[in-house]
Tab-separated table of C-alpha atoms in Angstrom:
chain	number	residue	atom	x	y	z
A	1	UNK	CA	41.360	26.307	-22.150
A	2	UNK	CA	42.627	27.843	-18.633
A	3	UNK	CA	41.863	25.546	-16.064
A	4	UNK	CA	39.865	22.159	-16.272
A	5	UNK	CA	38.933	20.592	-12.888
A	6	UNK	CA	37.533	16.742	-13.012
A	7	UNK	CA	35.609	14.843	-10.229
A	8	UNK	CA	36.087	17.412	-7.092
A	9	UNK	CA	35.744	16.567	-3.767
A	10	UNK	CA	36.451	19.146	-1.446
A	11	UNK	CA	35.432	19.275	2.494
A	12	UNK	CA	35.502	20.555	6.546
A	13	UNK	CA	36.637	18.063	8.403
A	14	UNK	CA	34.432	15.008	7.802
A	15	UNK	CA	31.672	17.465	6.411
A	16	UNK	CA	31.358	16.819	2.706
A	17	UNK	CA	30.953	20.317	0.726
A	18	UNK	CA	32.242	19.459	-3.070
A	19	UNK	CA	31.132	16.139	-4.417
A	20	UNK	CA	32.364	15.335	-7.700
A	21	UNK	CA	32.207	18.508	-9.454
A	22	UNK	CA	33.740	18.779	-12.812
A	23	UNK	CA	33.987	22.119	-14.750
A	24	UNK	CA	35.717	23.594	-17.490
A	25	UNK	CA	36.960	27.704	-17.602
A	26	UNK	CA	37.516	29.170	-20.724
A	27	UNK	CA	39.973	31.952	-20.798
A	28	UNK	CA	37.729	35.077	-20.267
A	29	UNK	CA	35.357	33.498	-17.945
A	30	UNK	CA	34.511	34.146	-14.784
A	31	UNK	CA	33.205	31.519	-11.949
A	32	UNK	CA	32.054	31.449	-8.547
A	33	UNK	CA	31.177	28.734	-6.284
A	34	UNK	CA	28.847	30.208	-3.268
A	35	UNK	CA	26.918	28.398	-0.461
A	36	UNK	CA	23.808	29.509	1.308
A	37	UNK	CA	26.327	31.826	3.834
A	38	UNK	CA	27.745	33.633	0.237
């Protein structure tokens, strides 16, 4: 395993963007998080 994230919460200011998102990258894999703007 390279990286193993658990129960994210990520935002601007008091705008919420991340809420609880939990993922695990294997080494090899590729991942993107994108948004309606890209």
């Amino acid at each position: 395993m390279m990286l193993e994230v658990t129960n994210l919460h990520s935002g601007y200011g008091k705008l919420p963007v991340l809420r609880g998102v939990s993922l695990r990258v294997e080494e090899g894999e590729l991942v993107a998080i994108i948004g309606p703007n890209g």
